[in-house]
mmCIF file of C-alpha atoms in Angstrom:
data_model
loop_
_atom_site.group_PDB
_atom_site.id
_atom_site.type_symbol
_atom_site.label_atom_id
_atom_site.label_comp_id
_atom_site.label_asym_id
_atom_site.label_seq_id
_atom_site.Cartn_x
_atom_site.Cartn_y
_atom_site.Cartn_z
ATOM 1 C CA MET O 225 7.889 89.960 85.157
ATOM 2 C CA THR O 226 6.978 89.580 88.910
ATOM 3 C CA PRO O 227 3.455 87.906 89.863
ATOM 4 C CA ALA O 228 1.282 90.827 92.069
ATOM 5 C CA LEU O 229 0.584 89.366 95.888
ATOM 6 C CA LEU O 230 -2.616 88.461 96.580
ATOM 7 C CA SER O 231 -3.982 86.898 99.964
ATOM 8 C CA LEU O 232 -5.601 83.686 100.898
ATOM 9 C CA SER O 233 -6.874 82.318 104.115
ATOM 10 C CA GLU O 234 -6.417 80.171 105.811
ATOM 11 C CA SER O 235 -9.876 78.693 105.406
ATOM 12 C CA VAL O 236 -9.963 79.063 102.187
ATOM 13 C CA TRP O 237 -6.547 77.727 100.941
ATOM 14 C CA GLN O 238 -6.891 74.783 103.752
ATOM 15 C CA ALA O 239 -10.130 74.040 101.705
ATOM 16 C CA ARG O 240 -8.083 73.739 98.023
ATOM 17 C CA ALA O 241 -5.478 72.067 99.464
ATOM 18 C CA ALA O 242 -7.744 69.837 100.140
ATOM 19 C CA ALA O 243 -9.944 69.940 96.873
ATOM 20 C CA HIS O 244 -6.462 69.241 95.504
ATOM 21 C CA GLN O 245 -5.892 65.920 97.735
ATOM 22 C CA GLN O 246 -8.564 64.091 96.676
ATOM 23 C CA ARG O 247 -8.039 64.888 93.449
ATOM 24 C CA VAL O 248 -4.713 63.372 93.201
ATOM 25 C CA ASP O 249 -5.764 60.096 95.557
ATOM 26 C CA ARG O 250 -8.253 59.409 92.736
ATOM 27 C CA TYR O 251 -4.937 58.305 90.443
ATOM 28 C CA ALA O 252 -1.732 57.772 93.157
ATOM 29 C CA ALA O 253 -4.055 56.036 95.574
ATOM 30 C CA PRO O 254 -4.874 52.605 92.740
ATOM 31 C CA TYR O 255 -1.306 53.088 91.866
ATOM 32 C CA LEU O 256 0.051 52.673 95.347
ATOM 33 C CA ALA O 257 -1.912 49.555 95.914
ATOM 34 C CA ARG O 258 -1.113 48.460 92.964
ATOM 35 C CA ARG O 259 2.949 49.123 93.468
ATOM 36 C CA SER O 260 2.402 47.331 96.890
ATOM 37 C CA ALA O 261 1.156 44.166 96.420
ATOM 38 C CA ASN O 262 3.884 44.203 92.748
ATOM 39 C CA GLN O 263 1.295 44.289 90.604
ATOM 40 C CA LYS O 264 1.536 46.142 87.523
ATOM 41 C CA HIS O 265 -0.690 48.331 85.478
ATOM 42 C CA PRO O 266 0.254 49.331 81.630
ATOM 43 C CA VAL O 267 -1.726 52.114 81.200
ATOM 44 C CA GLU O 268 -2.543 54.159 84.958
ATOM 45 C CA ASP O 269 1.389 52.942 86.277
ATOM 46 C CA PHE O 270 2.937 55.309 83.389
ATOM 47 C CA LEU O 271 2.677 58.704 84.947
ATOM 48 C CA PHE O 272 4.063 57.508 87.802
ATOM 49 C CA THR O 273 6.800 55.614 86.465
ATOM 50 C CA TYR O 274 8.258 57.194 84.020
ATOM 51 C CA TYR O 275 7.949 60.901 84.491
ATOM 52 C CA THR O 276 10.169 62.026 87.724
ATOM 53 C CA GLN O 277 7.079 63.724 89.751
ATOM 54 C CA LYS O 278 6.315 61.581 92.571
ATOM 55 C CA PRO O 279 2.742 60.945 93.823
ATOM 56 C CA GLY O 280 3.413 62.763 97.477
ATOM 57 C CA GLN O 281 5.527 64.870 95.334
ATOM 58 C CA LEU O 282 2.164 65.346 93.552
ATOM 59 C CA SER O 283 0.099 65.643 96.701
ATOM 60 C CA ARG O 284 1.158 68.551 97.717
ATOM 61 C CA TRP O 285 -0.658 71.225 97.392
ATOM 62 C CA HIS O 286 1.095 74.694 95.901
ATOM 63 C CA PRO O 287 -0.809 78.305 95.623
ATOM 64 C CA GLY O 288 1.608 78.884 93.231
ATOM 65 C CA ALA O 289 4.293 82.138 93.551
ATOM 66 C CA GLY O 290 3.520 85.302 94.338
ATOM 67 C CA VAL O 291 0.153 83.789 97.101
ATOM 68 C CA VAL O 292 0.414 84.581 100.757
ATOM 69 C CA LEU O 293 -0.651 82.428 103.163
ATOM 70 C CA THR O 294 -2.789 82.951 106.433
ATOM 71 C CA GLY O 295 -2.877 81.645 109.409
ATOM 72 C CA ALA O 296 -1.307 79.272 111.815
ATOM 73 C CA ALA O 297 -0.708 75.634 109.697
ATOM 74 C CA ALA O 298 0.785 77.669 107.219
ATOM 75 C CA ALA O 299 4.034 78.183 109.261
ATOM 76 C CA GLU O 300 4.588 74.637 108.776
ATOM 77 C CA ARG O 301 5.556 75.247 104.898
ATOM 78 C CA LEU O 302 8.333 76.606 106.476
ATOM 79 C CA GLY O 303 9.736 73.071 106.535
ATOM 80 C CA TRP O 304 8.922 73.212 102.605
ATOM 81 C CA LYS O 305 11.536 74.003 100.514
ATOM 82 C CA PHE O 306 11.383 77.053 98.645
ATOM 83 C CA TYR O 307 8.849 78.619 100.991
ATOM 84 C CA ARG O 308 9.549 81.133 103.887
ATOM 85 C CA PRO O 309 8.065 83.345 106.178
ATOM 86 C CA ALA O 310 6.528 87.240 103.733
ATOM 87 C CA ALA O 311 7.299 89.980 104.995
ATOM 88 C CA GLY O 312 5.201 92.903 106.567
ATOM 89 C CA ASN O 313 5.552 94.736 103.746
ATOM 90 C CA GLU O 314 4.222 91.863 101.554
ATOM 91 C CA LEU O 315 1.675 91.246 104.174
ATOM 92 C CA GLU O 316 0.716 94.899 103.150
ATOM 93 C CA GLU O 317 0.796 93.940 99.871
ATOM 94 C CA ALA O 318 -1.122 91.048 99.631
ATOM 95 C CA GLY O 319 -4.501 92.250 101.319
ATOM 96 C CA ALA O 320 -3.005 90.529 104.404
ATOM 97 C CA PRO O 321 -3.764 91.681 108.123
ATOM 98 C CA THR O 322 -0.624 92.681 109.086
ATOM 99 C CA GLU O 323 -0.535 91.987 112.540
ATOM 100 C CA GLY O 324 -0.523 88.433 111.655
ATOM 101 C CA SER O 325 1.977 85.686 109.442
ATOM 102 C CA GLY O 326 1.444 84.388 106.352
ATOM 103 C CA VAL O 327 4.325 82.222 104.326
ATOM 104 C CA VAL O 328 5.424 82.698 100.624
ATOM 105 C CA LEU O 329 6.962 80.645 97.730
ATOM 106 C CA ASP O 330 10.693 82.372 97.800
ATOM 107 C CA LEU O 331 10.923 83.175 94.652
ATOM 108 C CA GLU O 332 14.344 84.552 94.184
ATOM 109 C CA LYS O 333 15.498 80.885 95.899
ATOM 110 C CA PHE O 334 13.778 79.216 93.383
ATOM 111 C CA LEU O 335 14.747 80.787 90.443
ATOM 112 C CA GLU O 336 18.501 80.566 91.372
ATOM 113 C CA LYS O 337 17.646 76.808 91.141
ATOM 114 C CA ARG O 338 15.404 76.626 88.916
ATOM 115 C CA LYS O 339 16.027 79.020 86.342
ATOM 116 C CA GLU O 340 17.120 77.327 82.923
ATOM 117 C CA ALA O 341 13.694 74.893 83.879
ATOM 118 C CA VAL O 342 11.610 77.944 83.514
ATOM 119 C CA ASP O 343 13.634 79.474 80.549
ATOM 120 C CA PHE O 344 13.809 75.920 79.055
ATOM 121 C CA ALA O 345 9.575 75.763 79.559
ATOM 122 C CA ARG O 346 9.289 79.706 77.962
ATOM 123 C CA ILE O 347 11.220 77.871 75.030
ATOM 124 C CA ILE O 348 9.668 74.450 74.112
ATOM 125 C CA LEU O 349 6.029 76.083 74.621
ATOM 126 C CA GLY O 350 6.498 78.696 72.760
ATOM 127 C CA ARG O 351 7.685 77.023 69.043
ATOM 128 C CA THR O 352 5.362 74.029 70.031
ATOM 129 C CA ALA O 353 2.780 76.108 69.912
ATOM 130 C CA ALA O 354 4.057 77.821 67.351
ATOM 131 C CA ARG O 355 3.817 75.429 64.790
ATOM 132 C CA PRO O 356 1.315 74.077 62.665
ATOM 133 C CA ALA O 357 0.024 70.588 63.707
ATOM 134 C CA GLN O 358 1.310 66.752 62.381
ATOM 135 C CA PHE O 359 -1.736 64.340 62.531
ATOM 136 C CA GLY O 360 0.211 61.608 60.182
ATOM 137 C CA CYS O 361 2.450 59.146 62.274
ATOM 138 C CA PHE O 362 -1.093 57.075 64.026
ATOM 139 C CA GLY O 363 0.697 56.490 66.935
ATOM 140 C CA LEU O 364 3.136 53.861 65.411
ATOM 141 C CA HIS O 365 6.114 55.012 67.666
ATOM 142 C CA GLU O 366 4.618 51.937 70.274
ATOM 143 C CA TRP O 367 5.561 49.739 67.386
ATOM 144 C CA ALA O 368 8.291 50.708 66.379
ATOM 145 C CA MET O 369 9.253 49.802 70.408
ATOM 146 C CA VAL O 370 9.043 46.072 69.158
ATOM 147 C CA TYR O 371 9.700 45.953 65.654
ATOM 148 C CA GLN O 372 11.529 42.878 65.005
ATOM 149 C CA GLN O 373 11.309 41.527 68.408
ATOM 150 C CA GLU O 374 12.586 38.388 68.565
ATOM 151 C CA ALA O 375 16.082 40.685 68.053
ATOM 152 C CA ASN O 376 14.465 42.580 71.207
ATOM 153 C CA ALA O 377 13.450 42.504 74.495
ATOM 154 C CA VAL O 378 9.725 43.241 74.565
ATOM 155 C CA ARG O 379 9.249 46.638 76.957
ATOM 156 C CA HIS O 380 5.776 45.280 78.089
ATOM 157 C CA GLU O 381 7.221 41.679 78.737
ATOM 158 C CA TYR O 382 3.946 40.796 80.695
ATOM 159 C CA LEU O 383 1.452 41.315 77.517
ATOM 160 C CA GLU O 384 0.842 39.954 74.300
ATOM 161 C CA LEU O 385 1.205 41.816 70.503
ATOM 162 C CA ARG O 386 -2.489 42.250 69.622
ATOM 163 C CA LEU O 387 -1.131 40.831 65.631
ATOM 164 C CA GLY O 388 1.737 38.555 66.758
ATOM 165 C CA SER O 389 5.029 40.059 66.141
ATOM 166 C CA ALA O 390 5.141 39.566 62.221
ATOM 167 C CA GLY O 391 1.454 40.964 62.223
ATOM 168 C CA THR O 392 3.420 43.733 64.678
ATOM 169 C CA ASP O 393 6.428 44.340 62.248
ATOM 170 C CA ARG O 394 4.274 44.078 58.766
ATOM 171 C CA THR O 395 2.041 47.478 59.896
ATOM 172 C CA VAL O 396 5.747 48.874 60.312
ATOM 173 C CA GLU O 397 6.719 48.264 57.437
ATOM 174 C CA GLU O 398 3.920 49.447 55.575
ATOM 175 C CA ASN O 399 3.807 52.825 57.127
ATOM 176 C CA ARG O 400 5.797 55.786 57.005
ATOM 177 C CA ILE O 401 7.300 56.124 60.179
ATOM 178 C CA ARG O 402 8.098 60.011 61.050
ATOM 179 C CA CYS O 403 8.173 60.884 64.925
ATOM 180 C CA THR O 404 9.378 64.374 65.988
ATOM 181 C CA HIS O 405 9.730 63.778 69.498
ATOM 182 C CA PHE O 406 13.109 61.912 70.984
ATOM 183 C CA ASP O 407 10.801 61.035 74.073
ATOM 184 C CA ALA O 408 9.353 58.354 72.022
ATOM 185 C CA TYR O 409 11.916 57.812 68.869
ATOM 186 C CA ARG O 410 14.693 56.970 72.129
ATOM 187 C CA PHE O 411 12.589 53.590 72.886
ATOM 188 C CA TYR O 412 12.665 52.450 68.675
ATOM 189 C CA THR O 413 14.590 48.822 68.425
ATOM 190 C CA PRO O 414 17.797 49.442 66.438
ATOM 191 C CA GLN O 415 15.867 48.111 63.626
ATOM 192 C CA ALA O 416 13.479 50.937 63.749
ATOM 193 C CA SER O 417 15.508 53.287 64.387
ATOM 194 C CA GLY O 418 16.135 53.584 61.036
ATOM 195 C CA LEU O 419 12.551 53.694 59.397
ATOM 196 C CA ASN O 420 11.844 56.759 61.090
ATOM 197 C CA GLU O 421 12.321 59.674 58.746
ATOM 198 C CA LEU O 422 13.507 62.469 61.098
ATOM 199 C CA ARG O 423 16.013 62.067 63.602
ATOM 200 C CA PRO O 424 15.191 63.961 66.904
ATOM 201 C CA THR O 425 17.207 64.375 69.541
ATOM 202 C CA ARG O 426 17.509 65.868 72.995
ATOM 203 C CA GLU O 427 19.990 69.164 71.469
ATOM 204 C CA ASN O 428 17.362 69.996 68.199
ATOM 205 C CA GLN O 429 14.316 69.261 70.415
ATOM 206 C CA ARG O 430 12.779 72.481 70.292
ATOM 207 C CA ASP O 431 13.307 72.790 66.957
ATOM 208 C CA LEU O 432 10.691 69.319 66.375
ATOM 209 C CA GLU O 433 8.285 69.479 68.998
ATOM 210 C CA GLN O 434 4.899 69.877 67.435
ATOM 211 C CA PRO O 435 1.207 70.467 68.694
ATOM 212 C CA GLY O 436 0.201 67.372 67.407
ATOM 213 C CA CYS O 437 2.291 65.269 68.927
ATOM 214 C CA LEU O 438 0.168 63.237 71.789
ATOM 215 C CA HIS O 439 4.212 62.628 73.844
ATOM 216 C CA ALA O 440 4.302 66.795 72.720
ATOM 217 C CA ASN O 441 0.900 67.358 74.366
ATOM 218 C CA MET O 442 1.452 65.461 77.792
ATOM 219 C CA ASP O 443 4.648 66.412 78.190
ATOM 220 C CA LEU O 444 2.356 69.581 79.443
ATOM 221 C CA TYR O 445 2.034 67.624 82.681
ATOM 222 C CA LYS O 446 5.614 67.565 82.856
ATOM 223 C CA TRP O 447 6.916 71.367 82.571
ATOM 224 C CA ALA O 448 3.927 72.550 84.498
ATOM 225 C CA TYR O 449 5.555 69.953 87.778
ATOM 226 C CA LYS O 450 8.960 70.911 86.634
ATOM 227 C CA LEU O 451 8.036 74.661 87.833
ATOM 228 C CA SER O 452 6.362 73.570 90.775
ATOM 229 C CA PRO O 453 5.710 75.080 93.588
ATOM 230 C CA ALA O 454 6.188 78.590 91.460
ATOM 231 C CA LEU O 455 3.381 77.188 89.647
ATOM 232 C CA PRO O 456 -0.436 76.725 90.640
ATOM 233 C CA SER O 457 -1.973 73.056 92.087
ATOM 234 C CA GLU O 458 -4.660 72.374 90.126
ATOM 235 C CA LEU O 459 -2.734 73.921 86.842
ATOM 236 C CA VAL O 460 -0.572 71.021 86.999
ATOM 237 C CA MET O 461 -3.779 68.584 87.843
ATOM 238 C CA ASP O 462 -5.257 69.929 84.102
ATOM 239 C CA CYS O 463 -1.807 68.700 83.101
ATOM 240 C CA PHE O 464 -1.842 65.351 84.169
ATOM 241 C CA GLU O 465 -5.158 64.629 83.682
ATOM 242 C CA LEU O 466 -5.102 65.270 80.394
ATOM 243 C CA SER O 467 -1.271 63.140 80.078
ATOM 244 C CA TRP O 468 -3.075 60.652 81.846
ATOM 245 C CA ARG O 469 -6.539 60.486 79.738
ATOM 246 C CA ILE O 470 -4.120 60.539 75.850
ATOM 247 C CA ARG O 471 -1.817 57.642 77.524
ATOM 248 C CA ALA O 472 -5.018 55.872 77.286
ATOM 249 C CA MET O 473 -5.133 56.700 73.813
ATOM 250 C CA ASP O 474 -2.178 56.380 73.527
ATOM 251 C CA MET O 475 -1.842 52.754 74.408
ATOM 252 C CA GLN O 476 -5.421 51.644 72.636
ATOM 253 C CA ALA O 477 -3.680 52.587 69.692
ATOM 254 C CA SER O 478 -0.732 50.503 70.479
ATOM 255 C CA PRO O 479 0.722 47.682 69.027
ATOM 256 C CA TYR O 480 -0.582 45.424 72.787
ATOM 257 C CA ASP O 481 -4.137 43.468 73.071
ATOM 258 C CA LEU O 482 -5.194 45.428 76.139
ATOM 259 C CA ALA O 483 -8.761 45.090 76.288
ATOM 260 C CA ALA O 484 -8.664 42.504 79.328
ATOM 261 C CA TRP O 485 -7.182 45.645 80.589
ATOM 262 C CA GLY O 486 -10.545 47.832 79.971
ATOM 263 C CA TYR O 487 -8.696 49.378 76.645
ATOM 264 C CA PRO O 488 -10.490 48.619 73.517
ATOM 265 C CA PRO O 489 -7.882 49.251 70.592
ATOM 266 C CA ILE O 490 -7.831 51.671 67.975
ATOM 267 C CA PRO O 491 -6.316 48.958 64.766
ATOM 268 C CA ILE O 492 -4.098 51.950 63.319
ATOM 269 C CA GLU O 493 -3.671 49.006 60.454
ATOM 270 C CA THR O 494 -7.074 49.796 58.789
ATOM 271 C CA ALA O 495 -8.339 53.274 57.586
ATOM 272 C CA ALA O 496 -10.724 52.839 59.869
ATOM 273 C CA GLY O 497 -8.723 52.852 63.329
ATOM 274 C CA LYS O 498 -6.958 55.578 61.228
ATOM 275 C CA SER O 499 -9.464 57.674 61.372
ATOM 276 C CA ASP O 500 -9.808 56.898 63.981
ATOM 277 C CA TYR O 501 -6.622 57.805 65.788
ATOM 278 C CA VAL O 502 -6.732 61.241 64.092
ATOM 279 C CA ALA O 503 -10.082 62.783 65.687
ATOM 280 C CA HIS O 504 -8.498 61.466 68.871
ATOM 281 C CA GLN O 505 -5.019 63.027 67.713
ATOM 282 C CA ARG O 506 -6.771 66.730 66.853
ATOM 283 C CA ALA O 507 -9.438 66.767 69.421
ATOM 284 C CA PHE O 508 -6.245 66.133 71.862
ATOM 285 C CA SER O 509 -4.692 68.944 70.595
ATOM 286 C CA ALA O 510 -7.173 71.189 70.449
ATOM 287 C CA GLU O 511 -7.295 70.401 74.565
ATOM 288 C CA SER O 512 -3.884 70.790 74.300
ATOM 289 C CA ALA O 513 -2.970 74.348 72.696
ATOM 290 C CA VAL O 514 -5.277 76.160 75.810
ATOM 291 C CA LEU O 515 -3.375 74.378 78.467
ATOM 292 C CA ARG O 516 -0.470 75.383 77.095
ATOM 293 C CA GLU O 517 -1.065 78.843 76.377
ATOM 294 C CA ARG O 518 -2.307 78.762 80.074
ATOM 295 C CA LEU O 519 1.435 77.433 80.989
ATOM 296 C CA ARG O 520 2.767 80.078 78.592
ATOM 297 C CA VAL O 521 1.094 82.772 80.415
ATOM 298 C CA ALA O 522 2.090 81.233 84.110
ATOM 299 C CA VAL O 523 5.553 80.866 82.910
ATOM 300 C CA ASP O 524 5.771 84.112 81.562
ATOM 301 C CA THR O 525 4.930 85.922 84.637
ATOM 302 C CA LEU O 526 8.519 84.443 85.891
ATOM 303 C CA PRO O 527 11.378 86.944 86.013
#
């Protein structure tokens, strides 16, 4: 269904845009400073390097579909992709002054370009939510990515393995590997791929993803920004910040020694570490369920 129109005055939407910029700067400014200095961070760079949304794109505040922005400053958005002038009847429907002007998302053009992404997001969000969550992976996907590292290049070549190569390999070999997420599985070393009980592919992604998976929950950010500017930026940033926190926990449970970076390990090679991991995983799954539903509702307002 097409979202009902509403209007925002210039003072209101500019305040929201400024608040969004401050929210993004908390994460983006340190990353941009590191990039300028040719420095890396194994945890805090990830959302800007792995995902395709760049800091400048994330910084642009969007109200989402069905919102008319009024005031002189709104005219700048006519140079932005997928924005157009609001028609007189749209101003009236939105409750905006009809003698003024406004700018609104061109939903028709957006759907011409992004309908496939909208449809896929609707499928992946709905099917993932409908499955029972699984909590027995213990973050071993990161370990499988450096399994038998002597024969393979370590992904984070500037980091040390906490248990060394032999200890890392032993942890992989002594545990059940059952990753459901293709975009984690595809980074496994060749020797580790055959140890995974499942064979995730891009084609079966919609049939395997489940709400206990850290990476599926991190990807709520991906589905949100892929539908920008049709979704409100506040929702996109809620997904970003959840993904940021999940990434930190994911790397704490990884084989890398990140203590010097301020990330103490979750030692999943031990019973206590496994228990700690599952507790975090369950909490993130519950939090993600709320965001996934918000995303699903927002997507369902798009034709």
